[in-house]
Amino acid sequence: TTVFGVPGCRVMRCGYTGEDGVEISVPAGRAVELAERLLGVPEVWPAGLAARDSLRLEAGLCLYGNDIDETTTPAEAGLLWTLGKRRRAAMDFTGAAVIMAQVKEKPKRRRVGLTSVGPPIRPHTAILSPEGTSVGTVTSGCPSPSLGKNIAMGYVEAAHSRAGTALTVEVRKKQHPAVITKMPFVPTQYYMAK
């Protein structure tokens, strides 16, 4: 569509921040022009990559390459809602046999949310049981501006995935308490047409 006189734009209301907003893809040669026009509108607020990352993490949204990749299944990542009933019944998608077996038998690992105090939890941080054995790894983490504490996502062995489970994370060779926490960390308030 055309946005503020700039043709060839794609406007998506998928706003990858957990906020009620849009993302606009624009021809590269007209990006500065469109940005300047949008910033002239008082109701428009831009969000940079750092804000986008903390907001998407607060909303419990996965980032490809961090939280999901070609080694992750929708069952492990808590994304089975992406597979409709017809597709599940027909099993006509890549990896159907493995994914549907995990639906029946439950996956061995699960994507979880974590909250902690102390230093921020960063990707590749080890998640440990109370006894100190490795039970998983952090995939994304940062301080939450909205909650005033550290949040993270990662994968843990299914036995340790229940909300409220006390674990530890190893940051800079020191162990810090962490708790499995339901996601989204901050509830979304998307506009829904009636």
Coordinates of N, CA and C in Angstrom, one line a residue:
T1 N 0.8 -1.2 0.0 CA 0.0 0.0 0.0 C 0.9 1.2 0.0
T2 N 0.3 2.4 -0.1 CA 1.0 3.7 0.0 C 0.8 4.3 1.4
V3 N 1.9 4.6 2.0 CA 1.9 5.2 3.4 C 2.5 6.6 3.3
F4 N 1.7 7.6 3.7 CA 2.2 9.0 3.6 C 2.8 9.3 2.3
G5 N 2.2 8.9 1.2 CA 2.8 9.2 -0.1 C 3.9 8.3 -0.6
V6 N 4.3 7.3 0.2 CA 5.4 6.4 -0.2 C 4.7 5.1 -0.7
P7 N 4.8 4.8 -2.0 CA 4.2 3.6 -2.5 C 5.1 2.3 -2.2
G8 N 4.5 1.2 -2.4 CA 5.2 -0.1 -2.2 C 5.5 -0.5 -0.8
C9 N 4.7 0.0 0.1 CA 4.9 -0.4 1.6 C 4.1 -1.6 1.9
R10 N 4.6 -2.3 2.9 CA 3.8 -3.4 3.4 C 3.6 -3.1 4.9
V11 N 2.3 -3.0 5.3 CA 2.0 -2.7 6.7 C 1.4 -4.0 7.4
M12 N 2.1 -4.4 8.5 CA 1.7 -5.6 9.2 C 1.3 -5.3 10.6
R13 N 0.1 -5.8 11.0 CA -0.3 -5.6 12.4 C 0.2 -6.7 13.3
C14 N 1.3 -7.2 13.0 CA 1.8 -8.3 13.8 C 2.8 -7.8 14.9
G15 N 3.0 -6.5 14.9 CA 3.9 -5.9 15.8 C 4.7 -6.8 16.7
Y16 N 5.9 -7.0 16.4 CA 6.7 -8.0 17.2 C 7.2 -7.5 18.5
T17 N 6.4 -6.7 19.2 CA 6.8 -6.2 20.4 C 5.8 -6.6 21.6
G18 N 4.7 -7.2 21.2 CA 3.7 -7.5 22.2 C 2.8 -6.3 22.5
E19 N 3.2 -5.2 21.8 CA 2.4 -4.0 21.9 C 1.4 -4.0 20.8
D20 N 0.4 -3.1 20.9 CA -0.6 -2.9 19.9 C 0.0 -1.9 18.9
G21 N 0.6 -2.4 17.9 CA 1.2 -1.5 16.9 C 1.4 -2.2 15.6
V22 N 2.1 -1.6 14.7 CA 2.3 -2.2 13.3 C 3.8 -2.1 13.0
E23 N 4.2 -2.9 12.0 CA 5.5 -2.8 11.4 C 5.3 -2.5 10.0
I24 N 6.2 -1.6 9.4 CA 6.1 -1.2 8.1 C 7.3 -1.5 7.3
S25 N 7.2 -2.3 6.3 CA 8.3 -2.5 5.4 C 8.2 -1.5 4.3
V26 N 9.3 -0.9 4.0 CA 9.3 0.3 3.0 C 10.5 0.1 2.0
P27 N 10.3 0.5 0.8 CA 11.4 0.5 -0.1 C 12.6 1.3 0.5
A28 N 13.8 0.7 0.4 CA 15.0 1.3 1.1 C 15.2 2.7 0.8
G29 N 15.1 3.1 -0.5 CA 15.4 4.4 -0.9 C 14.4 5.5 -0.4
R30 N 13.3 5.0 0.2 CA 12.3 6.0 0.8 C 12.1 5.8 2.3
A31 N 13.0 5.0 2.9 CA 12.8 4.8 4.4 C 13.0 6.0 5.2
V32 N 14.0 6.8 4.9 CA 14.2 8.1 5.7 C 13.0 9.0 5.6
E33 N 12.5 9.2 4.3 CA 11.4 10.0 4.1 C 10.2 9.6 4.9
L34 N 9.9 8.3 4.8 CA 8.7 7.8 5.5 C 8.9 8.0 7.0
A35 N 10.1 7.7 7.5 CA 10.3 7.8 9.0 C 10.1 9.2 9.4
E36 N 10.6 10.2 8.7 CA 10.4 11.6 9.1 C 9.0 12.0 9.0
R37 N 8.2 11.5 8.1 CA 6.8 11.8 8.0 C 6.0 11.2 9.2
L38 N 6.3 10.0 9.5 CA 5.7 9.3 10.6 C 6.0 10.0 11.9
L39 N 7.2 10.4 12.1 CA 7.6 11.0 13.4 C 7.0 12.4 13.5
G40 N 6.4 12.9 12.5 CA 5.7 14.2 12.6 C 4.3 14.0 13.1
V41 N 3.9 12.8 13.3 CA 2.5 12.5 13.8 C 2.6 12.3 15.3
P42 N 2.0 13.1 16.2 CA 2.1 12.9 17.6 C 1.8 11.5 18.2
E43 N 0.8 10.8 17.5 CA 0.4 9.5 18.0 C 1.4 8.4 17.7
V44 N 2.4 8.7 16.9 CA 3.3 7.6 16.4 C 4.5 7.6 17.3
W45 N 4.9 6.4 17.8 CA 6.0 6.3 18.7 C 6.9 5.2 18.1
P46 N 8.2 5.5 17.8 CA 9.1 4.5 17.2 C 9.6 3.6 18.3
A47 N 10.0 2.4 18.0 CA 10.7 1.5 18.9 C 11.9 1.0 18.3
G48 N 13.1 1.1 18.9 CA 14.3 0.6 18.3 C 14.5 -0.9 18.7
L49 N 15.6 -1.4 18.2 CA 15.8 -2.9 18.4 C 15.9 -3.2 19.9
A50 N 16.5 -2.4 20.7 CA 16.6 -2.7 22.2 C 15.2 -2.8 22.8
A51 N 14.4 -1.8 22.5 CA 13.0 -1.8 23.0 C 12.2 -2.9 22.5
R52 N 12.4 -3.2 21.2 CA 11.7 -4.3 20.6 C 12.1 -5.6 21.3
D53 N 13.3 -5.8 21.6 CA 13.7 -7.1 22.2 C 13.2 -7.2 23.6
S54 N 13.3 -6.2 24.4 CA 12.7 -6.3 25.8 C 11.2 -6.5 25.8
L55 N 10.5 -5.8 24.9 CA 9.1 -5.9 24.8 C 8.7 -7.3 24.3
R56 N 9.3 -7.8 23.3 CA 8.9 -9.1 22.8 C 9.2 -10.2 23.8
L57 N 10.3 -10.0 24.6 CA 10.6 -11.0 25.7 C 9.5 -10.9 26.8
E58 N 9.1 -9.6 27.2 CA 8.1 -9.5 28.2 C 6.8 -10.1 27.7
A59 N 6.5 -10.1 26.4 CA 5.3 -10.7 25.8 C 5.5 -12.2 25.6
G60 N 6.7 -12.8 25.9 CA 6.9 -14.2 25.7 C 7.0 -14.7 24.2
L61 N 7.4 -13.7 23.3 CA 7.5 -14.1 21.9 C 8.9 -14.6 21.6
C62 N 8.9 -15.6 20.7 CA 10.2 -16.2 20.3 C 10.8 -15.4 19.2
L63 N 12.2 -15.4 19.3 CA 13.0 -14.8 18.2 C 13.7 -16.0 17.5
Y64 N 13.5 -16.0 16.2 CA 14.1 -17.1 15.5 C 15.6 -17.0 15.5
G65 N 16.3 -18.1 15.8 CA 17.7 -18.1 15.9 C 18.2 -18.0 17.3
N66 N 17.3 -17.5 18.2 CA 17.5 -17.5 19.6 C 16.7 -18.6 20.3
D67 N 15.4 -18.4 20.3 CA 14.4 -19.2 21.0 C 13.9 -20.4 20.2
I68 N 13.9 -20.3 18.9 CA 13.5 -21.4 18.0 C 14.4 -21.4 16.8
D69 N 14.6 -22.6 16.3 CA 15.5 -22.8 15.1 C 15.1 -24.1 14.5
E70 N 15.9 -24.6 13.6 CA 15.6 -25.9 12.9 C 15.7 -27.1 13.8
T71 N 16.2 -26.9 15.0 CA 16.3 -28.1 16.0 C 15.2 -28.1 17.0
T72 N 14.3 -27.1 16.9 CA 13.2 -26.9 17.9 C 11.9 -27.3 17.3
T73 N 11.1 -28.1 18.0 CA 9.7 -28.4 17.5 C 8.7 -27.5 18.1
P74 N 7.5 -27.3 17.5 CA 6.4 -26.5 18.1 C 6.0 -27.1 19.5
A75 N 6.1 -28.4 19.7 CA 5.7 -29.0 21.0 C 6.7 -28.5 22.1
E76 N 8.0 -28.5 21.8 CA 9.0 -28.1 22.7 C 8.8 -26.6 23.1
A77 N 8.6 -25.8 22.0 CA 8.5 -24.4 22.1 C 7.2 -23.8 22.6
G78 N 6.2 -24.7 22.8 CA 4.9 -24.2 23.3 C 4.2 -23.5 22.1
L79 N 4.4 -23.9 20.9 CA 3.8 -23.2 19.7 C 2.9 -24.1 19.0
L80 N 2.3 -25.1 19.6 CA 1.4 -26.0 18.9 C 0.2 -25.3 18.3
W81 N -0.2 -24.1 18.9 CA -1.3 -23.3 18.3 C -1.1 -23.0 16.9
T82 N 0.2 -23.1 16.4 CA 0.5 -22.7 15.0 C 0.1 -23.8 14.0
L83 N -0.3 -25.0 14.6 CA -0.7 -26.1 13.7 C -2.2 -26.4 13.9
G84 N -2.9 -26.0 12.9 CA -4.4 -26.2 12.9 C -4.8 -27.6 13.0
K85 N -6.1 -27.8 13.4 CA -6.6 -29.2 13.5 C -6.5 -30.0 12.2
R86 N -6.8 -29.4 11.1 CA -6.8 -30.1 9.8 C -5.4 -30.5 9.5
R87 N -4.4 -29.7 9.8 CA -3.0 -30.1 9.5 C -2.5 -31.2 10.4
R88 N -2.9 -31.1 11.7 CA -2.6 -32.2 12.6 C -3.2 -33.5 12.2
A89 N -4.4 -33.5 11.7 CA -5.1 -34.7 11.3 C -4.5 -35.3 10.0
A90 N -4.2 -34.4 9.1 CA -3.6 -34.8 7.8 C -2.2 -35.2 7.9
M91 N -1.5 -34.6 8.9 CA 0.0 -34.8 9.1 C 0.7 -34.5 7.8
D92 N 0.3 -33.4 7.1 CA 0.9 -33.1 5.8 C 1.9 -31.9 5.9
F93 N 2.7 -31.9 7.0 CA 3.7 -30.9 7.1 C 5.0 -31.5 7.5
T94 N 6.1 -30.8 7.3 CA 7.4 -31.2 7.5 C 7.6 -31.5 9.0
G95 N 8.1 -32.7 9.4 CA 8.3 -33.1 10.7 C 7.1 -33.6 11.5
A96 N 6.0 -33.9 10.7 CA 4.7 -34.3 11.3 C 4.9 -35.5 12.3
A97 N 5.6 -36.5 11.8 CA 5.7 -37.7 12.6 C 6.4 -37.4 14.0
V98 N 7.4 -36.6 14.0 CA 8.1 -36.3 15.2 C 7.3 -35.4 16.1
I99 N 6.7 -34.4 15.5 CA 5.9 -33.4 16.3 C 4.6 -34.1 16.9
M100 N 3.9 -34.9 16.1 CA 2.7 -35.5 16.6 C 3.0 -36.6 17.7
A101 N 4.2 -37.2 17.6 CA 4.6 -38.1 18.6 C 4.9 -37.4 19.9
Q102 N 5.5 -36.2 19.8 CA 5.7 -35.4 21.0 C 4.4 -34.9 21.6
V103 N 3.4 -34.6 20.8 CA 2.1 -34.2 21.3 C 1.5 -35.3 22.2
K104 N 1.6 -36.6 21.7 CA 1.1 -37.7 22.5 C 1.9 -38.0 23.7
E105 N 3.3 -38.1 23.5 CA 4.1 -38.5 24.6 C 4.7 -37.4 25.4
K106 N 4.5 -36.2 25.1 CA 5.1 -35.0 25.7 C 6.6 -34.8 25.4
P107 N 7.0 -33.7 25.1 CA 8.4 -33.4 24.7 C 9.3 -33.6 26.0
K108 N 10.6 -34.0 25.7 CA 11.5 -34.1 26.8 C 12.0 -32.8 27.4
R109 N 11.9 -31.8 26.5 CA 12.3 -30.4 27.0 C 11.2 -29.4 26.6
R110 N 11.2 -28.3 27.4 CA 10.1 -27.3 27.1 C 10.7 -25.9 27.2
R111 N 10.1 -25.0 26.4 CA 10.5 -23.6 26.6 C 9.7 -23.1 27.8
V112 N 10.5 -22.3 28.6 CA 9.9 -21.8 29.8 C 10.3 -20.3 30.0
G113 N 9.6 -19.6 30.9 CA 10.0 -18.3 31.3 C 10.7 -18.4 32.6
L114 N 11.6 -17.5 32.9 CA 12.4 -17.5 34.1 C 12.4 -16.0 34.6
T115 N 12.3 -15.9 35.9 CA 12.6 -14.6 36.6 C 13.7 -14.7 37.6
S116 N 14.5 -13.7 37.8 CA 15.6 -13.8 38.7 C 15.9 -12.4 39.2
V117 N 16.7 -12.4 40.3 CA 17.3 -11.2 40.8 C 18.8 -11.3 40.6
G118 N 19.6 -10.2 40.8 CA 21.0 -10.3 40.6 C 21.3 -9.8 39.2
P119 N 22.4 -10.3 38.6 CA 22.8 -9.8 37.2 C 21.8 -10.4 36.2
P120 N 21.7 -9.7 35.1 CA 20.8 -10.1 34.0 C 21.2 -11.5 33.5
I121 N 20.2 -12.3 33.1 CA 20.4 -13.6 32.6 C 20.6 -13.4 31.0
R122 N 21.6 -13.9 30.5 CA 21.9 -13.7 29.0 C 21.8 -15.1 28.3
P123 N 21.6 -15.0 27.0 CA 21.6 -16.3 26.2 C 22.8 -17.1 26.5
H124 N 22.6 -18.4 26.5 CA 23.6 -19.5 26.7 C 24.0 -19.7 28.2
T125 N 23.3 -19.0 29.1 CA 23.5 -19.1 30.5 C 22.9 -20.5 30.9
A126 N 23.7 -21.2 31.7 CA 23.3 -22.5 32.2 C 22.1 -22.4 33.2
I127 N 21.1 -23.3 33.1 CA 20.0 -23.4 34.0 C 20.3 -24.6 34.8
L128 N 20.3 -24.5 36.2 CA 20.7 -25.6 37.0 C 19.6 -26.0 38.0
S129 N 19.6 -27.3 38.3 CA 18.7 -27.8 39.4 C 19.2 -27.3 40.7
P130 N 18.4 -27.4 41.8 CA 18.8 -27.0 43.1 C 20.1 -27.8 43.5
E131 N 20.3 -29.0 42.9 CA 21.5 -29.8 43.3 C 22.7 -29.3 42.5
G132 N 22.5 -28.4 41.5 CA 23.6 -27.9 40.7 C 23.9 -28.6 39.4
T133 N 23.0 -29.6 39.0 CA 23.2 -30.2 37.7 C 22.5 -29.4 36.6
S134 N 23.1 -29.5 35.4 CA 22.5 -28.7 34.3 C 21.2 -29.3 33.9
V135 N 20.1 -28.5 33.8 CA 18.8 -29.0 33.3 C 18.3 -28.2 32.1
G136 N 19.1 -27.2 31.7 CA 18.7 -26.4 30.5 C 19.6 -25.3 30.2
T137 N 19.2 -24.5 29.2 CA 20.0 -23.3 28.8 C 19.1 -22.2 28.5
V138 N 19.5 -21.0 28.8 CA 18.8 -19.7 28.5 C 18.9 -19.4 27.0
T139 N 17.9 -19.0 26.3 CA 17.9 -18.6 24.9 C 17.8 -17.1 24.7
S140 N 17.1 -16.4 25.6 CA 17.0 -15.0 25.6 C 16.8 -14.5 27.0
G141 N 17.3 -13.3 27.3 CA 17.2 -12.7 28.6 C 17.6 -11.3 28.6
C142 N 17.0 -10.5 29.5 CA 17.3 -9.1 29.7 C 16.6 -8.6 31.0
P143 N 17.0 -7.4 31.5 CA 16.2 -6.8 32.5 C 14.8 -6.4 31.9
S144 N 13.8 -6.5 32.7 CA 12.4 -6.1 32.2 C 12.1 -4.7 32.7
P145 N 12.0 -3.7 31.8 CA 11.7 -2.4 32.3 C 10.3 -2.3 32.9
S146 N 9.4 -3.1 32.5 CA 8.0 -3.1 33.0 C 7.9 -3.7 34.4
L147 N 8.7 -4.8 34.6 CA 8.6 -5.5 35.9 C 9.7 -5.1 36.9
G148 N 10.8 -4.5 36.5 CA 11.8 -4.2 37.4 C 12.6 -5.4 37.9
K149 N 12.6 -6.4 37.1 CA 13.5 -7.6 37.5 C 13.9 -8.3 36.2
N150 N 14.8 -9.2 36.3 CA 15.3 -9.9 35.2 C 14.3 -11.0 34.7
I151 N 14.2 -11.1 33.4 CA 13.4 -12.1 32.8 C 14.2 -12.9 31.7
A152 N 13.8 -14.1 31.4 CA 14.5 -14.9 30.4 C 13.6 -16.0 29.9
M153 N 13.9 -16.5 28.8 CA 13.3 -17.7 28.2 C 14.4 -18.7 28.0
G154 N 14.1 -20.0 28.1 CA 15.1 -21.0 27.8 C 14.4 -22.3 27.7
Y155 N 15.2 -23.4 27.5 CA 14.6 -24.7 27.5 C 15.2 -25.5 28.7
V156 N 14.3 -26.2 29.4 CA 14.7 -27.1 30.5 C 14.1 -28.5 30.3
E157 N 14.6 -29.4 30.9 CA 14.0 -30.8 31.0 C 12.6 -30.7 31.4
A158 N 11.7 -31.4 30.9 CA 10.3 -31.3 31.2 C 10.0 -31.4 32.7
A159 N 10.8 -32.2 33.4 CA 10.5 -32.5 34.8 C 10.7 -31.2 35.6
H160 N 11.4 -30.2 35.0 CA 11.7 -28.9 35.7 C 10.9 -27.8 35.2
S161 N 9.9 -28.0 34.4 CA 9.2 -27.0 33.6 C 8.0 -26.4 34.2
R162 N 7.6 -26.8 35.4 CA 6.3 -26.3 36.0 C 6.5 -25.0 36.6
A163 N 5.6 -24.1 36.4 CA 5.6 -22.7 36.9 C 5.8 -22.8 38.4
G164 N 6.7 -22.0 39.0 CA 7.0 -21.9 40.4 C 8.2 -22.8 40.8
T165 N 8.7 -23.6 39.9 CA 9.9 -24.4 40.2 C 11.1 -23.5 40.4
A166 N 11.7 -23.7 41.5 CA 12.9 -23.0 41.9 C 14.2 -23.6 41.3
L167 N 14.9 -22.9 40.5 CA 16.2 -23.3 39.9 C 17.2 -22.3 40.2
T168 N 18.4 -22.5 39.6 CA 19.4 -21.5 39.7 C 20.0 -21.3 38.3
V169 N 20.6 -20.1 38.1 CA 21.2 -19.8 36.8 C 22.7 -19.4 37.1
E170 N 23.6 -19.8 36.2 CA 25.0 -19.5 36.5 C 25.4 -18.3 35.6
V171 N 25.6 -17.1 36.3 CA 26.0 -15.9 35.6 C 27.4 -15.5 36.2
R172 N 28.4 -15.4 35.3 CA 29.8 -15.1 35.6 C 30.3 -16.0 36.7
K173 N 30.1 -17.3 36.5 CA 30.6 -18.4 37.4 C 30.0 -18.3 38.8
K174 N 28.9 -17.6 39.0 CA 28.2 -17.6 40.3 C 26.8 -18.0 40.1
Q175 N 26.2 -18.7 41.1 CA 24.8 -19.2 40.9 C 23.9 -18.2 41.6
H176 N 22.8 -17.9 40.9 CA 21.7 -17.0 41.4 C 20.4 -17.7 41.3
P177 N 19.5 -17.4 42.2 CA 18.2 -18.0 42.2 C 17.3 -17.6 41.0
A178 N 16.6 -18.5 40.5 CA 15.6 -18.2 39.4 C 14.4 -19.1 39.6
V179 N 13.3 -18.6 39.1 CA 12.0 -19.3 39.2 C 11.3 -19.4 37.9
I180 N 10.8 -20.6 37.6 CA 10.1 -20.8 36.3 C 8.8 -20.0 36.5
T181 N 8.5 -19.2 35.5 CA 7.4 -18.2 35.5 C 6.6 -18.3 34.2
K182 N 5.3 -18.3 34.4 CA 4.4 -18.3 33.3 C 4.6 -17.1 32.3
M183 N 4.4 -17.4 31.1 CA 4.5 -16.3 30.1 C 3.1 -16.1 29.5
P184 N 2.8 -14.9 29.0 CA 3.7 -13.8 28.9 C 4.0 -13.2 30.3
F185 N 5.2 -12.6 30.5 CA 5.5 -12.0 31.7 C 4.7 -10.8 32.0
V186 N 4.4 -10.0 30.9 CA 3.5 -8.9 31.0 C 2.3 -9.2 30.1
P187 N 1.1 -9.2 30.6 CA -0.1 -9.5 29.8 C -0.2 -8.6 28.6
T188 N -0.5 -9.1 27.4 CA -0.8 -8.3 26.3 C -2.2 -7.7 26.3
Q189 N -2.4 -6.6 25.7 CA -3.7 -6.0 25.6 C -4.0 -5.6 24.2
Y190 N -3.9 -6.6 23.3 CA -4.1 -6.3 21.9 C -5.6 -5.9 21.6
Y191 N -5.7 -5.0 20.7 CA -7.1 -4.6 20.2 C -7.6 -5.7 19.4
M192 N -8.8 -6.2 19.7 CA -9.5 -7.2 19.0 C -10.8 -6.7 18.5
A193 N -10.9 -6.8 17.1 CA -12.2 -6.3 16.5 C -13.3 -7.2 16.9
K194 N -14.5 -6.6 17.1 CA -15.6 -7.4 17.6 C -16.5 -7.9 16.4

